[in-house]
XYZ file of N, CA and C in Angstrom:
207
model
N -30.752 63.699 2.627
C -29.592 64.481 3.002
C -29.957 65.281 4.246
N -29.113 65.172 5.256
C -29.355 65.938 6.468
C -28.465 67.172 6.554
N -27.343 67.168 5.858
C -26.450 68.330 5.858
C -25.485 68.225 4.680
N -25.093 69.383 4.151
C -24.061 69.468 3.121
C -22.981 70.388 3.665
N -21.737 69.936 3.598
C -20.645 70.776 4.074
C -19.417 70.576 3.197
N -18.526 71.532 3.257
C -17.299 71.427 2.500
C -16.791 72.773 2.076
N -15.779 72.726 1.234
C -15.176 73.936 0.715
C -14.760 73.668 -0.722
N -15.107 74.583 -1.604
C -14.812 74.368 -3.013
C -15.569 73.147 -3.516
N -14.866 72.269 -4.207
C -15.501 71.051 -4.712
C -15.330 69.860 -3.774
N -14.666 70.062 -2.647
C -14.556 68.989 -1.655
C -15.824 69.055 -0.809
N -16.749 68.162 -1.094
C -18.081 68.224 -0.505
C -18.343 66.967 0.314
N -18.985 67.147 1.451
C -19.465 66.029 2.250
C -20.973 66.089 2.342
N -21.632 65.006 1.961
C -23.084 64.900 2.099
C -23.375 64.027 3.301
N -24.033 64.593 4.288
C -24.428 63.798 5.437
C -25.808 63.217 5.149
N -25.905 61.909 5.261
C -27.163 61.206 4.997
C -27.499 60.344 6.212
N -28.692 59.777 6.204
C -29.025 58.874 7.292
C -28.120 57.655 7.223
N -27.684 57.179 8.362
C -26.673 56.128 8.438
C -27.062 54.881 7.664
N -28.330 54.505 7.703
C -28.748 53.263 7.051
C -28.720 53.344 5.526
N -28.631 54.525 4.952
C -28.647 54.670 3.486
C -27.262 54.930 2.889
N -26.284 55.301 3.701
C -24.985 55.706 3.174
C -24.346 54.648 2.281
N -24.260 53.435 2.758
C -23.579 52.394 1.978
C -24.315 52.081 0.679
N -25.632 52.108 0.719
C -26.410 51.853 -0.497
C -26.154 52.962 -1.530
N -26.141 54.212 -1.078
C -25.881 55.331 -1.983
C -24.466 55.250 -2.539
N -23.495 54.917 -1.693
C -22.112 54.767 -2.157
C -22.000 53.707 -3.247
N -22.677 52.598 -3.083
C -22.636 51.509 -4.067
C -23.241 51.953 -5.398
N -24.362 52.645 -5.343
C -25.003 53.113 -6.576
C -24.115 54.135 -7.278
N -23.511 55.052 -6.507
C -22.594 56.020 -7.105
C -21.429 55.314 -7.782
N -20.899 54.305 -7.139
C -19.799 53.528 -7.721
C -20.254 52.868 -9.023
N -21.448 52.300 -9.035
C -21.975 51.678 -10.257
C -22.121 52.687 -11.392
N -22.381 53.952 -11.037
C -22.518 55.022 -12.029
C -21.170 55.653 -12.395
N -20.076 55.063 -11.876
C -18.709 55.542 -12.155
C -18.428 56.917 -11.529
N -19.106 57.202 -10.407
C -18.857 58.421 -9.652
C -18.084 58.010 -8.407
N -16.834 58.457 -8.322
C -15.973 58.038 -7.225
C -16.219 58.887 -5.979
N -16.604 58.229 -4.929
C -16.824 58.857 -3.637
C -16.265 57.927 -2.577
N -16.080 58.469 -1.377
C -15.591 57.636 -0.283
C -16.432 57.918 0.957
N -16.504 56.937 1.855
C -17.205 57.193 3.111
C -16.345 58.060 4.018
N -16.992 58.867 4.822
C -16.292 59.704 5.800
C -17.145 59.713 7.063
N -16.645 59.112 8.101
C -17.442 58.999 9.313
C -18.534 57.974 9.140
N -19.505 58.017 10.017
C -20.570 57.008 9.988
C -21.632 57.265 8.933
N -21.844 58.529 8.581
C -22.971 58.814 7.699
C -22.683 59.905 6.670
N -21.426 60.038 6.249
C -21.067 61.080 5.289
C -20.486 60.449 4.026
N -20.904 60.989 2.895
C -20.357 60.619 1.595
C -19.484 61.782 1.148
N -18.229 61.509 0.854
C -17.278 62.570 0.498
C -16.981 62.522 -1.002
N -17.099 63.682 -1.617
C -16.754 63.856 -3.022
C -15.407 64.565 -3.087
N -14.456 63.981 -3.797
C -13.138 64.581 -3.979
C -12.802 64.568 -5.465
N -13.318 65.534 -6.216
C -13.066 65.532 -7.659
C -11.617 65.906 -7.960
N -11.165 65.593 -9.170
C -9.807 65.971 -9.555
C -9.686 67.487 -9.660
N -8.452 67.975 -9.630
C -8.227 69.418 -9.749
C -8.664 69.951 -11.110
N -8.530 69.123 -12.115
C -8.929 69.538 -13.457
C -10.262 68.867 -13.768
N -11.307 69.660 -13.737
C -12.645 69.135 -13.993
C -13.422 70.202 -14.753
N -14.258 69.756 -15.661
C -15.062 70.664 -16.471
C -16.452 70.810 -15.866
N -17.086 71.940 -16.133
C -18.435 72.202 -15.629
C -19.409 71.109 -16.061
N -19.259 70.632 -17.272
C -20.157 69.592 -17.781
C -20.056 68.318 -16.930
N -18.855 68.005 -16.460
C -18.680 66.815 -15.623
C -19.357 67.003 -14.271
N -19.232 68.194 -13.696
C -19.907 68.483 -12.428
C -21.421 68.402 -12.620
N -21.919 68.973 -13.703
C -23.354 68.927 -13.991
C -23.850 67.490 -14.118
N -23.057 66.643 -14.749
C -23.431 65.239 -14.914
C -23.525 64.527 -13.566
N -22.576 64.795 -12.682
C -22.609 64.187 -11.343
C -23.848 64.665 -10.581
N -24.141 65.948 -10.657
C -25.313 66.498 -9.958
C -26.588 65.857 -10.489
N -26.683 65.708 -11.801
C -27.867 65.095 -12.410
C -28.023 63.647 -11.934
N -26.934 62.900 -11.958
C -26.988 61.502 -11.504
C -27.286 61.411 -10.026
N -26.718 62.310 -9.236
C -26.944 62.292 -7.790
C -28.411 62.546 -7.470
N -29.036 63.489 -8.163
C -30.462 63.749 -7.967
C -31.272 62.487 -8.246
N -30.948 61.818 -9.349
C -31.662 60.604 -9.730
C -31.487 59.517 -8.669
N -30.269 59.357 -8.186
C -29.964 58.328 -7.189
C -30.688 58.614 -5.878
N -30.626 59.853 -5.433
C -31.248 60.191 -4.138
C -32.761 60.066 -4.166
N -33.375 60.319 -5.303
C -34.828 60.141 -5.374
C -35.231 58.677 -5.448
N -34.299 57.813 -5.849
C -34.630 56.392 -5.964
C -34.355 55.608 -4.680
N -33.611 56.203 -3.739
C -33.238 55.491 -2.514
C -34.287 55.711 -1.440
Protein backbone atom coordinates (compact mmCIF):
# COMPACT_ATOMS: atom_id res chain seq x y z
CA UNK A 1 0.00 0.00 0.00
CA UNK A 2 1.41 3.35 -0.98
CA UNK A 3 -1.47 5.53 0.24
CA UNK A 4 -4.88 5.29 1.91
CA UNK A 5 -7.46 7.98 1.24
CA UNK A 6 -11.16 8.52 1.57
CA UNK A 7 -13.91 9.73 3.80
CA UNK A 8 -16.00 7.65 6.16
CA UNK A 9 -16.15 4.09 4.87
CA UNK A 10 -15.51 5.10 1.25
CA UNK A 11 -11.85 4.14 1.14
CA UNK A 12 -9.30 4.04 -1.65
CA UNK A 13 -6.17 1.94 -1.25
CA UNK A 14 -3.39 2.97 -3.57
CA UNK A 15 -1.15 0.01 -4.39
CA UNK A 16 1.60 -0.64 -6.87
CA UNK A 17 0.11 -0.87 -10.35
CA UNK A 18 1.32 -4.41 -11.04
CA UNK A 19 -0.47 -5.82 -7.96
CA UNK A 20 -3.86 -4.07 -8.17
CA UNK A 21 -5.62 -6.56 -10.42
CA UNK A 22 -4.29 -9.55 -8.49
CA UNK A 23 -5.51 -8.07 -5.19
CA UNK A 24 -8.90 -7.24 -6.72
CA UNK A 25 -9.30 -10.85 -7.90
CA UNK A 26 -8.42 -12.28 -4.49
CA UNK A 27 -10.83 -9.88 -2.78
CA UNK A 28 -13.55 -10.96 -5.19
CA UNK A 29 -12.81 -14.63 -4.42
CA UNK A 30 -13.22 -13.79 -0.71
CA UNK A 31 -16.64 -12.21 -1.47
CA UNK A 32 -15.36 -8.70 -0.70
CA UNK A 33 -16.75 -6.33 -3.31
CA UNK A 34 -14.31 -3.69 -4.49
CA UNK A 35 -13.80 -1.83 -7.74
CA UNK A 36 -10.77 -0.43 -9.51
CA UNK A 37 -10.33 3.34 -9.47
CA UNK A 38 -7.65 4.82 -11.65
CA UNK A 39 -4.55 2.86 -12.54
CA UNK A 40 -3.54 1.69 -9.09
CA UNK A 41 -6.38 2.25 -6.61
CA UNK A 42 -8.75 -0.27 -5.05
CA UNK A 43 -12.01 1.35 -3.94
CA UNK A 44 -14.15 0.04 -1.11
CA UNK A 45 -17.80 1.14 -1.18
CA UNK A 46 -19.61 -0.66 1.64
CA UNK A 47 -23.39 -0.50 2.01
CA UNK A 48 -24.92 2.19 4.21
CA UNK A 49 -26.05 -0.44 6.67
CA UNK A 50 -23.03 -2.36 7.86
CA UNK A 51 -22.09 -3.84 11.21
CA UNK A 52 -18.74 -3.44 12.97
CA UNK A 53 -18.21 -7.20 12.80
CA UNK A 54 -18.45 -7.08 8.99
CA UNK A 55 -15.88 -4.27 8.80
CA UNK A 56 -13.59 -6.22 11.14
CA UNK A 57 -13.91 -9.29 8.92
CA UNK A 58 -12.93 -7.32 5.81
CA UNK A 59 -9.92 -5.82 7.62
CA UNK A 60 -8.81 -9.26 8.79
CA UNK A 61 -9.11 -10.72 5.29
CA UNK A 62 -7.41 -7.71 3.73
CA UNK A 63 -4.41 -8.09 6.05
CA UNK A 64 -4.15 -11.76 5.09
CA UNK A 65 -4.41 -10.98 1.37
CA UNK A 66 -1.86 -8.16 1.42
CA UNK A 67 0.71 -10.26 3.25
CA UNK A 68 0.31 -13.06 0.70
CA UNK A 69 0.72 -10.87 -2.41
